[in-house]
Coordinates of C-alpha atoms in Angstrom, one line a residue:
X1 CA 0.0 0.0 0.0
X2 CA 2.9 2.3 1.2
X3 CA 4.7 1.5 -2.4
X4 CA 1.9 2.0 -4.5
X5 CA 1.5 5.7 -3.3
X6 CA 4.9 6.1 -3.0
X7 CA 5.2 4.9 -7.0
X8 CA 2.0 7.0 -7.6
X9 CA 4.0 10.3 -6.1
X10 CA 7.3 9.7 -7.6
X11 CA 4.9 9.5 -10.8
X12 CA 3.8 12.9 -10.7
X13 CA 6.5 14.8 -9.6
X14 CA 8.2 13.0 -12.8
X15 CA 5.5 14.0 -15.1
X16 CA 5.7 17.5 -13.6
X17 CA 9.7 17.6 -14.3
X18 CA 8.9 16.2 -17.7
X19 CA 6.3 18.8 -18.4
X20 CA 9.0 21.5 -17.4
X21 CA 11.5 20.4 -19.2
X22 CA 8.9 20.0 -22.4
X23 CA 7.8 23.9 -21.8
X24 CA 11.4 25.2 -21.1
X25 CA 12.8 23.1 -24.4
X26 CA 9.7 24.9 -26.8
X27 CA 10.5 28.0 -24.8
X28 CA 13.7 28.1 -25.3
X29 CA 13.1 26.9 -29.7
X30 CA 11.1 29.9 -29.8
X31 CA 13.7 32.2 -28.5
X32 CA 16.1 30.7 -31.0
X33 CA 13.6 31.2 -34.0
X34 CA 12.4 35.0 -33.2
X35 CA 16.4 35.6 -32.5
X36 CA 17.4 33.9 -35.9
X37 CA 14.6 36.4 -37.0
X38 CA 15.8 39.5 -35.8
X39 CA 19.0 38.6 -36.9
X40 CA 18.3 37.5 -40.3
X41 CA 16.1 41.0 -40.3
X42 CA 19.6 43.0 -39.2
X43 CA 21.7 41.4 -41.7
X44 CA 19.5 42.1 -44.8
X45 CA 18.8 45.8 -43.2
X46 CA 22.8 45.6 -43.5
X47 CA 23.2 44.0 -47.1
X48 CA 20.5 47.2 -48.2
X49 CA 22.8 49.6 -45.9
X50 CA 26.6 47.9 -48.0
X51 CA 24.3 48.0 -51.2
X52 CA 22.7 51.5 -51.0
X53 CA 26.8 52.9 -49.7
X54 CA 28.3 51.0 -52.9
X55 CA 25.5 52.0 -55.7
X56 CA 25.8 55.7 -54.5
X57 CA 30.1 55.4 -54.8
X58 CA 29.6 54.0 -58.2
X59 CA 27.1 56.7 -59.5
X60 CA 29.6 59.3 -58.2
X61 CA 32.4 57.5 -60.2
X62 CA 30.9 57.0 -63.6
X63 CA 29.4 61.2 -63.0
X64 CA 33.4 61.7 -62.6
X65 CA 34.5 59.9 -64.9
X66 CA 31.9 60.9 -67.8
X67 CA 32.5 65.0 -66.6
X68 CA 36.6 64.7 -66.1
X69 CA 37.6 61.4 -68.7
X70 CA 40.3 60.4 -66.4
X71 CA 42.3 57.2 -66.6
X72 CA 42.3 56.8 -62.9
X73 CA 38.7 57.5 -62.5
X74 CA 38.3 54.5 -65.2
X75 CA 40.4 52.0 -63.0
X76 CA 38.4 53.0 -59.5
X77 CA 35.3 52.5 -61.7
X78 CA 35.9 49.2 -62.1
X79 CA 36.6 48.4 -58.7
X80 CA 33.6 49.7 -57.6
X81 CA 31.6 48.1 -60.1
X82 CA 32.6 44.5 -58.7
X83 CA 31.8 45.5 -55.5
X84 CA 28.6 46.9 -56.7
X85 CA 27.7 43.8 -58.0
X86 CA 29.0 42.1 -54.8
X87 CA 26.7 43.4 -52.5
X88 CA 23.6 43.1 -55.3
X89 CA 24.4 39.2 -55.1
X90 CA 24.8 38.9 -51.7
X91 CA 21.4 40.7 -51.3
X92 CA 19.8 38.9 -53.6
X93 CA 21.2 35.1 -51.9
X94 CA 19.8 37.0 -48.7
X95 CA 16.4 37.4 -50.0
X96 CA 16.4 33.7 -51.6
X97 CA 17.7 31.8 -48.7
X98 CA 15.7 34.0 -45.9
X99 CA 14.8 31.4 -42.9
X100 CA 12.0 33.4 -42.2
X101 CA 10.2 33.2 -45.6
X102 CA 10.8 29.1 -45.0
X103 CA 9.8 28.2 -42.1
X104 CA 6.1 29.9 -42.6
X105 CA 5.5 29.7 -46.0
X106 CA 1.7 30.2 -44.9
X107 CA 2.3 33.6 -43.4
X108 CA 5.3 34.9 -45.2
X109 CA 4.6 34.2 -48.7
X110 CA 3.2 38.1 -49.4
X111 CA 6.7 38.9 -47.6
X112 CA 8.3 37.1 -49.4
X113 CA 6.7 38.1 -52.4
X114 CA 7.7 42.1 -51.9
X115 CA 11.5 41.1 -50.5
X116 CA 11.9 39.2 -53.8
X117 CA 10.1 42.5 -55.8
X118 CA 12.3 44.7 -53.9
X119 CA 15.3 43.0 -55.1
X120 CA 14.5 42.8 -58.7
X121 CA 13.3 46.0 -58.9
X122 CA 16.8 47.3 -57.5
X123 CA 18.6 44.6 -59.9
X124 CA 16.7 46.6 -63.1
X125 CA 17.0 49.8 -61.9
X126 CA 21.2 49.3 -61.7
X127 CA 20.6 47.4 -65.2
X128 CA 19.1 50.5 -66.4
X129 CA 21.7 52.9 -64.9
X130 CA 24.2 51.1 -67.0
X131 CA 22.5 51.1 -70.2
X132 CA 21.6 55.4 -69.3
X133 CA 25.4 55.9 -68.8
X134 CA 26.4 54.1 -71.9
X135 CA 23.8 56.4 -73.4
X136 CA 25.8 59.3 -71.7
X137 CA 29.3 57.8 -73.0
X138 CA 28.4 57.3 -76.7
X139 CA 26.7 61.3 -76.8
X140 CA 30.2 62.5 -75.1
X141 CA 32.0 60.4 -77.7
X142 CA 30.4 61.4 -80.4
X143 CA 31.1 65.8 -79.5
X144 CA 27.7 66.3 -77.7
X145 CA 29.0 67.3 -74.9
X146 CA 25.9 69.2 -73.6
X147 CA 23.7 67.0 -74.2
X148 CA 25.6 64.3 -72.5
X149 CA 25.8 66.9 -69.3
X150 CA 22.0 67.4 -69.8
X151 CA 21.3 63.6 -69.8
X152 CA 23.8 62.5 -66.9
X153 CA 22.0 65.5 -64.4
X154 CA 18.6 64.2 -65.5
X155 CA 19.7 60.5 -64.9
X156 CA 20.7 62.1 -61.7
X157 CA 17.8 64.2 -60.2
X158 CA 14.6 61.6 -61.7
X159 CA 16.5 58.1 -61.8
X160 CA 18.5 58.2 -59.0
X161 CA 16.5 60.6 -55.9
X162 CA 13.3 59.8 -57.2
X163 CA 13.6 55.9 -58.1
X164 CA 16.7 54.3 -56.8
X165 CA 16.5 56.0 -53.0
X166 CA 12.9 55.5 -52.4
X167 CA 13.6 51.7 -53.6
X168 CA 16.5 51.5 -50.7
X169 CA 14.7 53.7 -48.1
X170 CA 11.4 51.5 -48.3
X171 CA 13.8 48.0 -48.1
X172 CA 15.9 49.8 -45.0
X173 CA 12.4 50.7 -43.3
X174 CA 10.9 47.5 -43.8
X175 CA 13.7 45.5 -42.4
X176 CA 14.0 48.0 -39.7
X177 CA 10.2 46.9 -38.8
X178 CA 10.6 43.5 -39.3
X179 CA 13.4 43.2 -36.8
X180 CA 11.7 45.2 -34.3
X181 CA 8.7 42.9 -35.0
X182 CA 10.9 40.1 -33.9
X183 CA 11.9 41.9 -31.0
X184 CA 8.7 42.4 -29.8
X185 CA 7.4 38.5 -30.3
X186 CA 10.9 37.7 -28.4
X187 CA 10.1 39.7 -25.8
X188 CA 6.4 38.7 -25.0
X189 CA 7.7 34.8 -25.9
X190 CA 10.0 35.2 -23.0
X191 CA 7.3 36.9 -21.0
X192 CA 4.9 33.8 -22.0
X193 CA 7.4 31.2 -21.1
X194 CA 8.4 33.1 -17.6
X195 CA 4.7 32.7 -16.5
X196 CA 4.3 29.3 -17.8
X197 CA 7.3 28.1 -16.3
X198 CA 6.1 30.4 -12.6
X199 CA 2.8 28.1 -12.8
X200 CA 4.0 24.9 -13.3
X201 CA 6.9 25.2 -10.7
X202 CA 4.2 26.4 -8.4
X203 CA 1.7 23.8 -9.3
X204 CA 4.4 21.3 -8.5
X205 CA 5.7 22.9 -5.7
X206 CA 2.5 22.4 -4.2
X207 CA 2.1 19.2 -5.0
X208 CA 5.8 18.3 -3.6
X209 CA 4.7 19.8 -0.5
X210 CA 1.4 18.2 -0.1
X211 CA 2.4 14.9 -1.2
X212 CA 5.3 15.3 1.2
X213 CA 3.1 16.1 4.3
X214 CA 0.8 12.8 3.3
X215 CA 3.3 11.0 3.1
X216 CA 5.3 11.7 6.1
X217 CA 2.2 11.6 8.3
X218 CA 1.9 7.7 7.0
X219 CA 5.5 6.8 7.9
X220 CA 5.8 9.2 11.1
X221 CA 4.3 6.9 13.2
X222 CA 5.2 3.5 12.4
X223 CA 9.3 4.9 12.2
X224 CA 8.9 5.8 15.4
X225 CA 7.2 2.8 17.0
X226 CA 10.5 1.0 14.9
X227 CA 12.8 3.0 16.4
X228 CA 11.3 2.4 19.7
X229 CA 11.6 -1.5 19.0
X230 CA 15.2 -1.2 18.3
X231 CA 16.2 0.9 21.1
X232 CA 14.4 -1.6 23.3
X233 CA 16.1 -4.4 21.7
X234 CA 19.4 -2.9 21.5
X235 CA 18.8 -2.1 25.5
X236 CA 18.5 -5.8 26.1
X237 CA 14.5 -5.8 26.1
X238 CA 14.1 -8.4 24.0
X239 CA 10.6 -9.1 25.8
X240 CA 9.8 -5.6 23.6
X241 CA 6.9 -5.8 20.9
X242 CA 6.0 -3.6 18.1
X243 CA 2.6 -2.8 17.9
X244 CA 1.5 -1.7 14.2
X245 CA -2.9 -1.3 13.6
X246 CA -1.8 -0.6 10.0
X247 CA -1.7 -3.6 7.2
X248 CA 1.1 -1.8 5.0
X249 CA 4.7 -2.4 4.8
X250 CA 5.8 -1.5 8.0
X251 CA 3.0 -3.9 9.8
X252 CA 4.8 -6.6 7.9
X253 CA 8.2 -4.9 9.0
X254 CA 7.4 -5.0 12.6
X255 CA 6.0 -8.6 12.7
X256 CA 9.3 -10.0 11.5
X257 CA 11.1 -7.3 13.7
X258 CA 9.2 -9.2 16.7
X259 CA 9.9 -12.7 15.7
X260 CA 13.6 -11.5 15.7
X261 CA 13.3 -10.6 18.8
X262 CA 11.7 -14.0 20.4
X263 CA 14.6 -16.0 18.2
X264 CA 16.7 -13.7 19.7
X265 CA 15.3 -14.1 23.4
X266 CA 15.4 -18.6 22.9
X267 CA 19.3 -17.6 21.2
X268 CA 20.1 -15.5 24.4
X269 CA 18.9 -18.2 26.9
X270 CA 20.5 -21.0 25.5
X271 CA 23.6 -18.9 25.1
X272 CA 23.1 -18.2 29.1
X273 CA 23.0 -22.0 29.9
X274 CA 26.3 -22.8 27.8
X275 CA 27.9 -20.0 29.2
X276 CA 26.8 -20.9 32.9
X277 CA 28.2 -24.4 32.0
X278 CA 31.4 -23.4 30.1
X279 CA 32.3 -21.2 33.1
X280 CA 31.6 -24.3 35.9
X281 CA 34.1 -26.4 33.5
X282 CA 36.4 -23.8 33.2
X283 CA 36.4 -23.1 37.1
X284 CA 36.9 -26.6 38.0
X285 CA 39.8 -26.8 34.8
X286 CA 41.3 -23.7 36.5
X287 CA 41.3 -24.7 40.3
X288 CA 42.9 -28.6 38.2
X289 CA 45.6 -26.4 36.9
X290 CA 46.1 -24.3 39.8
X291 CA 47.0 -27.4 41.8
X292 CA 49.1 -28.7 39.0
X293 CA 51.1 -25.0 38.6
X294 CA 51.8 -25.0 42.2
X295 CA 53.0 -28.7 42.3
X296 CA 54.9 -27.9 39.6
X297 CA 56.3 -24.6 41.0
X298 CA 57.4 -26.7 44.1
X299 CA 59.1 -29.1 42.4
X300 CA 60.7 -26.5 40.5
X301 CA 61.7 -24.4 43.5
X302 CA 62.8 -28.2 44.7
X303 CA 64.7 -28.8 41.5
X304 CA 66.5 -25.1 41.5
X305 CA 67.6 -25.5 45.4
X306 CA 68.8 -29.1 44.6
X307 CA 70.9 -27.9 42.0
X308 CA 72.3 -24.5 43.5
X309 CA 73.3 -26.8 46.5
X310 CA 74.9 -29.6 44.6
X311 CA 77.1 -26.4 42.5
X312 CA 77.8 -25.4 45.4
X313 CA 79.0 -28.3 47.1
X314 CA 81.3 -29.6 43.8
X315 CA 83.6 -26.8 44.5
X316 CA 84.6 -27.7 48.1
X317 CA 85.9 -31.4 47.2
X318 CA 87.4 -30.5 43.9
X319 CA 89.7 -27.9 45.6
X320 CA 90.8 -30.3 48.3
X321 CA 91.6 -32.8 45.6
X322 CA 93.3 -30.1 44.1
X323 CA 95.7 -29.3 46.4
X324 CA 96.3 -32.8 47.9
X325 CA 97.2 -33.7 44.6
X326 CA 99.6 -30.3 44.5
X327 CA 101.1 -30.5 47.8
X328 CA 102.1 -34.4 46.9
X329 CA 103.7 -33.4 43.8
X330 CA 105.8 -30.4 45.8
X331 CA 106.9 -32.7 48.3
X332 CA 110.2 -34.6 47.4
X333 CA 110.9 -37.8 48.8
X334 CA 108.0 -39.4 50.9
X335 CA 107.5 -42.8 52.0
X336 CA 104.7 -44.9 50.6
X337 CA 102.3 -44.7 53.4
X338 CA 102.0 -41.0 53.1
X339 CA 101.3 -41.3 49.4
X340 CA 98.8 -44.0 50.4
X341 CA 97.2 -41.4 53.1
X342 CA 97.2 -39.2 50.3
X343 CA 95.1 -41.3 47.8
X344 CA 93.0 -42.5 50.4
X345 CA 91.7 -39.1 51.2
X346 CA 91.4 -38.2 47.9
X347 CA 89.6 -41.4 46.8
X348 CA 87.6 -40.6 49.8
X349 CA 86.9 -37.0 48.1
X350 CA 85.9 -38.8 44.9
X351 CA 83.4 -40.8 46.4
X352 CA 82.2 -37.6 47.9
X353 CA 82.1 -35.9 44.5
X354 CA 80.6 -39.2 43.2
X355 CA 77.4 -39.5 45.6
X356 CA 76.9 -35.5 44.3
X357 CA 76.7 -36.5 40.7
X358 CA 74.7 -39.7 41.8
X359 CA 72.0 -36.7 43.4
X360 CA 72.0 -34.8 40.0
X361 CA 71.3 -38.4 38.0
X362 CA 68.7 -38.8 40.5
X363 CA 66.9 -35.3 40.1
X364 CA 67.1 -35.7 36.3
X365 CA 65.2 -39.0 36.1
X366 CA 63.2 -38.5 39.5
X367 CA 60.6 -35.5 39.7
X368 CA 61.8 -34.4 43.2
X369 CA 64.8 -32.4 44.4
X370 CA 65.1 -33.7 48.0
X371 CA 69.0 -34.9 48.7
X372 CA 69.2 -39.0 49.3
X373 CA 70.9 -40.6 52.5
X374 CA 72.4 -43.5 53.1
X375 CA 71.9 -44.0 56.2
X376 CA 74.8 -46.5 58.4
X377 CA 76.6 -46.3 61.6
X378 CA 79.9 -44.0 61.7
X379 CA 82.8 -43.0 63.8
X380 CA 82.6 -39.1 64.0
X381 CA 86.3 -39.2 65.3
X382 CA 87.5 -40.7 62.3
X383 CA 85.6 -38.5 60.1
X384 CA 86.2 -35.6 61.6
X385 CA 90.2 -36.9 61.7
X386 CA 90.0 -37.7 58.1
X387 CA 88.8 -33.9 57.1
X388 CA 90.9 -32.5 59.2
X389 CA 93.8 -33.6 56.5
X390 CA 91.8 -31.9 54.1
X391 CA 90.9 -28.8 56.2
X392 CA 94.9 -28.1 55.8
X393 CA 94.8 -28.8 52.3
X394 CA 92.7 -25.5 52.1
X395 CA 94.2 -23.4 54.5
X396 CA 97.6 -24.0 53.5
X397 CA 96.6 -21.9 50.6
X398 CA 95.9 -18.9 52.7
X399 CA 98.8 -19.4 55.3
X400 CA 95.9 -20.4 58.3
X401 CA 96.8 -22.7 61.5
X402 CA 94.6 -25.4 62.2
X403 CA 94.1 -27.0 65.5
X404 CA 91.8 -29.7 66.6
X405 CA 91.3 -31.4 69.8
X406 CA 88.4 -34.4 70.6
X407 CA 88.3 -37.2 72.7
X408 CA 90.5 -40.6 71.6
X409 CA 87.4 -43.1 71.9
X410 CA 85.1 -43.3 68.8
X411 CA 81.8 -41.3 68.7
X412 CA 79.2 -43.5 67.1
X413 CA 76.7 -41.7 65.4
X414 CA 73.9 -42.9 63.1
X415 CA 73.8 -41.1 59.8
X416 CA 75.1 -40.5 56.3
X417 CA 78.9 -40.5 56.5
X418 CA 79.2 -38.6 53.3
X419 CA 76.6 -35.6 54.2
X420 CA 78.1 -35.3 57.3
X421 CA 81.2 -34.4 55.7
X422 CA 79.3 -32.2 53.2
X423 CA 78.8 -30.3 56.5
X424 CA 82.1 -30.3 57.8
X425 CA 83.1 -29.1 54.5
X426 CA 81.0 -26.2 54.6
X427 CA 82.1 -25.0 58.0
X428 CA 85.9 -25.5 57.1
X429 CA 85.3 -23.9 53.3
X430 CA 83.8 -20.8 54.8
X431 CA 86.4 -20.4 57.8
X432 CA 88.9 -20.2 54.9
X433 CA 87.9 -17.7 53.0
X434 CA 86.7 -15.6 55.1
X435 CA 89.8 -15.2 57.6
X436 CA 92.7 -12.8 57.1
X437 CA 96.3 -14.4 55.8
X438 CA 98.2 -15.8 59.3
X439 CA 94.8 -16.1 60.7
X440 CA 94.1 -19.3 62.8
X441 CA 90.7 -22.1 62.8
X442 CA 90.4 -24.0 66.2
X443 CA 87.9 -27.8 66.2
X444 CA 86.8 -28.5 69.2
X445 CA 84.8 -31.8 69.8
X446 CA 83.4 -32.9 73.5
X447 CA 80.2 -35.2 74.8
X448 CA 77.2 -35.1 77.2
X449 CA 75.2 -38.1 77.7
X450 CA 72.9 -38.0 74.5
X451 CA 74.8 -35.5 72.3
X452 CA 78.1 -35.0 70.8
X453 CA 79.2 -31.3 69.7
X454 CA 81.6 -30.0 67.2
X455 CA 82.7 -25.8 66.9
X456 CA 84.6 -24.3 64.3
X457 CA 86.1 -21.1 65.4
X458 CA 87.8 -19.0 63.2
X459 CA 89.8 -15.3 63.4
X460 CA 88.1 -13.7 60.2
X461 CA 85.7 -11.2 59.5
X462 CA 82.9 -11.7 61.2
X463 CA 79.3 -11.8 60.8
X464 CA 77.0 -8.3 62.1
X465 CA 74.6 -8.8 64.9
X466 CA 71.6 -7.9 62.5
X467 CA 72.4 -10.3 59.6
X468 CA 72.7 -13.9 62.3
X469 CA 69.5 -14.6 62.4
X470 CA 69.2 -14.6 58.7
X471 CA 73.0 -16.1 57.4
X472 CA 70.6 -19.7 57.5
X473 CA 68.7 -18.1 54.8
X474 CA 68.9 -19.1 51.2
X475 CA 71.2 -17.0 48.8
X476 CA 71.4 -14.4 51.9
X477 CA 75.3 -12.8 52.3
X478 CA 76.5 -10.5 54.6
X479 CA 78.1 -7.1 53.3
X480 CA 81.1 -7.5 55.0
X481 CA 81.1 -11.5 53.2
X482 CA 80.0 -10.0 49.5
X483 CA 82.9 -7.0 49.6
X484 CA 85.2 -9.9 50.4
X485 CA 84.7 -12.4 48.1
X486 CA 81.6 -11.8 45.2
X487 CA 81.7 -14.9 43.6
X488 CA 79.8 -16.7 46.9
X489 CA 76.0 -18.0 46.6
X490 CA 74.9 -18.1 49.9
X491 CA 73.7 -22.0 49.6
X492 CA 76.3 -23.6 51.9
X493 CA 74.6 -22.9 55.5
X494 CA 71.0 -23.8 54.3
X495 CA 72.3 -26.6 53.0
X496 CA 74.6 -27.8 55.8
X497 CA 71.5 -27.0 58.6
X498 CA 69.2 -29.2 56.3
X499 CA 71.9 -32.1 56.3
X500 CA 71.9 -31.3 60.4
X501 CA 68.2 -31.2 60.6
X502 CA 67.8 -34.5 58.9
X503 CA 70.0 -36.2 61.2
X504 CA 68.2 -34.5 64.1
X505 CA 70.6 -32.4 65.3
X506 CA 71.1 -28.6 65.1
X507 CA 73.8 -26.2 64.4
X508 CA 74.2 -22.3 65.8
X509 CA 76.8 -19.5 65.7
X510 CA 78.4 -16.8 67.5
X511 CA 80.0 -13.9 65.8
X512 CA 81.8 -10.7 66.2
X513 CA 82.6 -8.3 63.6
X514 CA 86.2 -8.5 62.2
X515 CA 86.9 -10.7 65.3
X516 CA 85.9 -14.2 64.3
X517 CA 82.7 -16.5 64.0
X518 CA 82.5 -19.7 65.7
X519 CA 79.8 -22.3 64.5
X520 CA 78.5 -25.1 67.1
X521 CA 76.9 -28.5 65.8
X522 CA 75.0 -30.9 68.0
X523 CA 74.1 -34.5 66.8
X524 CA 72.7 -36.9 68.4
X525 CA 74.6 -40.1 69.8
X526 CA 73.6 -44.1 69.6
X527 CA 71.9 -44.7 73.4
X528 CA 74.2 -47.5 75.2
X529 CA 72.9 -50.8 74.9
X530 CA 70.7 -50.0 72.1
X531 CA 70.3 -52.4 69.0
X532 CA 72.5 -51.1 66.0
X533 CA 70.5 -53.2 63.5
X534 CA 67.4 -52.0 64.8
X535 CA 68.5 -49.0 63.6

């Protein structure tokens, strides 16, 4: 319904446009003809003008010529004669090929008829001059001058102001009226087409305007109740519904607009549940993978400590080793056993060195960094006597005295004979570097009835008051340690009070600045009478 008067307006207001452009295309062929007219009018009135100019130039030269007989005057004649004739023929191709006696033959034939006149009657009068001065030649040739004179001022006063200017003076006024005739039709052609053109642009203007108002009164209301729809919609109403009373386009429009809604309504639901469900999974795959990351991150934090403290560790045995081997090769003559001591201590540090590299195979095909003991009844004496040949080993190096003093009776513990020196090795490693040149390292071992202790004492640097509680601490250095030697890692304590703890027993320290450090360990003993194997 809509389209059809939609079509039907577009329909006029194209047949109005149409019906201008019709009246402003005859409009504007009418100017064109009544202009061609006044200028077709304007031209002959100047062909009569060149024509009247050039008849009047040749009378004067043959009258010149016939009263002085000069030579000149006879070659001037000539010239003016072509040009006379000139301006006859282009008059007379004028008059013939006139557009305006054409196009009406109807209404132009008397016109045409009396242009046509006019031009022969001017072609015989100039016929006739000729044959009067010829006349006026052969009476001069033959003596009669007077009567030539008589006949060439009578040819003047009847032939020429009595015949030939009235002939020019009527063509020069009639062409004069004919273009002001054309003039005047142009002028109320224009006039006519002005008011034609007023009227129809005002009849369609009225129409535009009218047909406009209709038909935005028809589409006011059912654009807005659309625009409602979609704001609702677009607001997340989808339980919105256009309401339309009309049966036209838009009705339809707003019936599938609804239906899009309710599709859209079921859509958003079941795109609720799945979300709903999607984010349960997702929660429970998230806390799954939290659990997993931190495993993970533990048993990477496991791994990383494992393999700081096994670095860490290497460097202590290979440097006894080292200078074992060094100090043997200084020494000249020694007697087997002490070469045997020697290779016994550093097969001893091998095995050491060994177990270490067995702990990194272990991490690499295990998933867990915790160190491995092998647990066995030891003598501490012994182990402590066999590192103390090692203990010099390193402080030969830095020109330190070692003392140790412990009872003669073995001290059996229950433990791993290899960490245990691990610890040892930390304790003497650090009381090493960290005394001055000529400094001296005191181990002391002594009893009670459950526990055996061990102290390291040293004459070095020191540790500051604020930083004991925290030298246990992974990766943690003292200033005063990090100024003296940089290339430390702050593993070998953590490591050695884990080794202790294992074992159930303990280790402290006591420290001055730049007046020494001592570090106590306390391990438990086997009770008397107790069952080794039990153990």
């Amino acid at each position: 319904m809509f389209r059809f008067r939609l079509a039907l307006v577009i329909a006029v207001s194209f047949g109005f446009v149409l019906l201008l452009g019709g009246i402003m295309y005859w409009g504007a062929d009418q100017v064109a003809r009544h202009f061609q007219r006044s200028q077709t009018a304007f031209e002959a009135f100047d062909h009569y003008e060149n024509l009247s100019q050039e008849a009047y130039r040749y009378f004067k030269q043959q009258m010149d010529r016939l009263i002085t007989s000069g030579t000149k005057a006879e070659t001037d004649l000539e010239t003016s004669k072509q040009r006379l004739l000139e301006a006859m023929q282009a008059l007379r191709e004028q008059a013939v090929k006139d557009p305006l006696l054409i196009e009406d033959k109807q209404q132009r034939n008397p016109d045409k008829a009396t242009e046509l006149e006019r031009v022969a009657n001017l072609t015989a009068f100039l016929d006739a001059s000729e044959y009067r001065f010829n006349e006026v030649e052969r009476l001069r040739e033959q003596g009669k001058r007077n009567e030539a004179l008589q006949a060439l001022s009578k040819f003047s006063d009847e032939e020429i102001d009595f015949k030939f200017q009235p002939l020019i003076d009527a063509a020069i006024h009639a062409e004069r009226d004919k273009a002001a005739h054309a003039k005047q039709e142009l002028e109320n052609l224009v006039a006519q087409s002005r008011w034609v053109t007023i009227s129809a642009a005002f009849i369609a203007a009225i129409f535009s305007l009218t047909a406009g108002i209709f038909l935005l009164g028809r589409v006011k209301k059912p654009i807005e109740a659309l625009m409602q729809g979609t704001n609702e919609i677009a607001s997340g109403n989808l339980n919105y519904r256009i309401i339309l009373d009309s049966r036209d386009e838009f009705a339809y429009l707003a019936s599938h607009f609804n239906k899009m809604a309710i599709e859209l309504g079921v859509q958003q639901e079941k795109l609720r549940q799945g979300r709903e469900e999607l984010e349960n999974r997702v929660a429970e795959r998230t806390y799954e993978l939290q659990q997993l990351n931190q495993a993970l991150k533990r048993m990477d934090a496991e791994r990383c400590e494992f393999l700081a403290d096994i670095s860490h560790e290497l460097r202590t045995p290979i440097t006894v080793i080292r200078g074992e081997a060094e100090v043997t090769l200084r020494g000249h003559q020694r007697d087997p056993e002490e070469y045997r001591d020697t290779l016994h201590r550093i097969l001893d540090l091998s095995m050491q060195l060994g177990k270490y590299v067995n702990d990194l195979l272990f991490l690499a095909r295990s998933e867990t960094a915790n160190l491995q003991f092998e647990w066995d009844e030891l003598d501490l004496t012994e182990l402590i006597g066999s590192s103390m040949e090692d203990f010099k080993v390193m402080a030969e190096e830095s020109a330190i005295c070692l003392s140790y003093s412990a009872p003669e009776q073995p001290i059996w513990l229950f433990g791993d004979k290899q960490r245990l020196r691990q610890v040892l090795f930390i304790l003497g490693d650090n009381a090493c570097r960290y005394s001055k040149p000529g400094g001296e390292i005191i181990i002391n071992t002594w009893l009670d009835d459950t526990h055996v202790y061990v102290s390291l004492t040293d004459k070095g640097i020191g540790i500051p008051s604020q930083d004991l509680e925290r030298i246990f601490e992974r990766n943690f250095r003292s200033e005063n340690a990090r100024r003296l030697h940089d290339d430390g890692s702050g593993l070998g304590l953590p490591l050695a009070k884990s080794i202790l703890k294992a074992h159930g027993g303990q280790i402290s320290v006591d420290s001055s600045v730049n007046a020494g450090t001592t570090f106590t360990i306390k391990l438990p003993l086997i009770s008397t009478g107790e069952d080794k194997d039990s153990l």
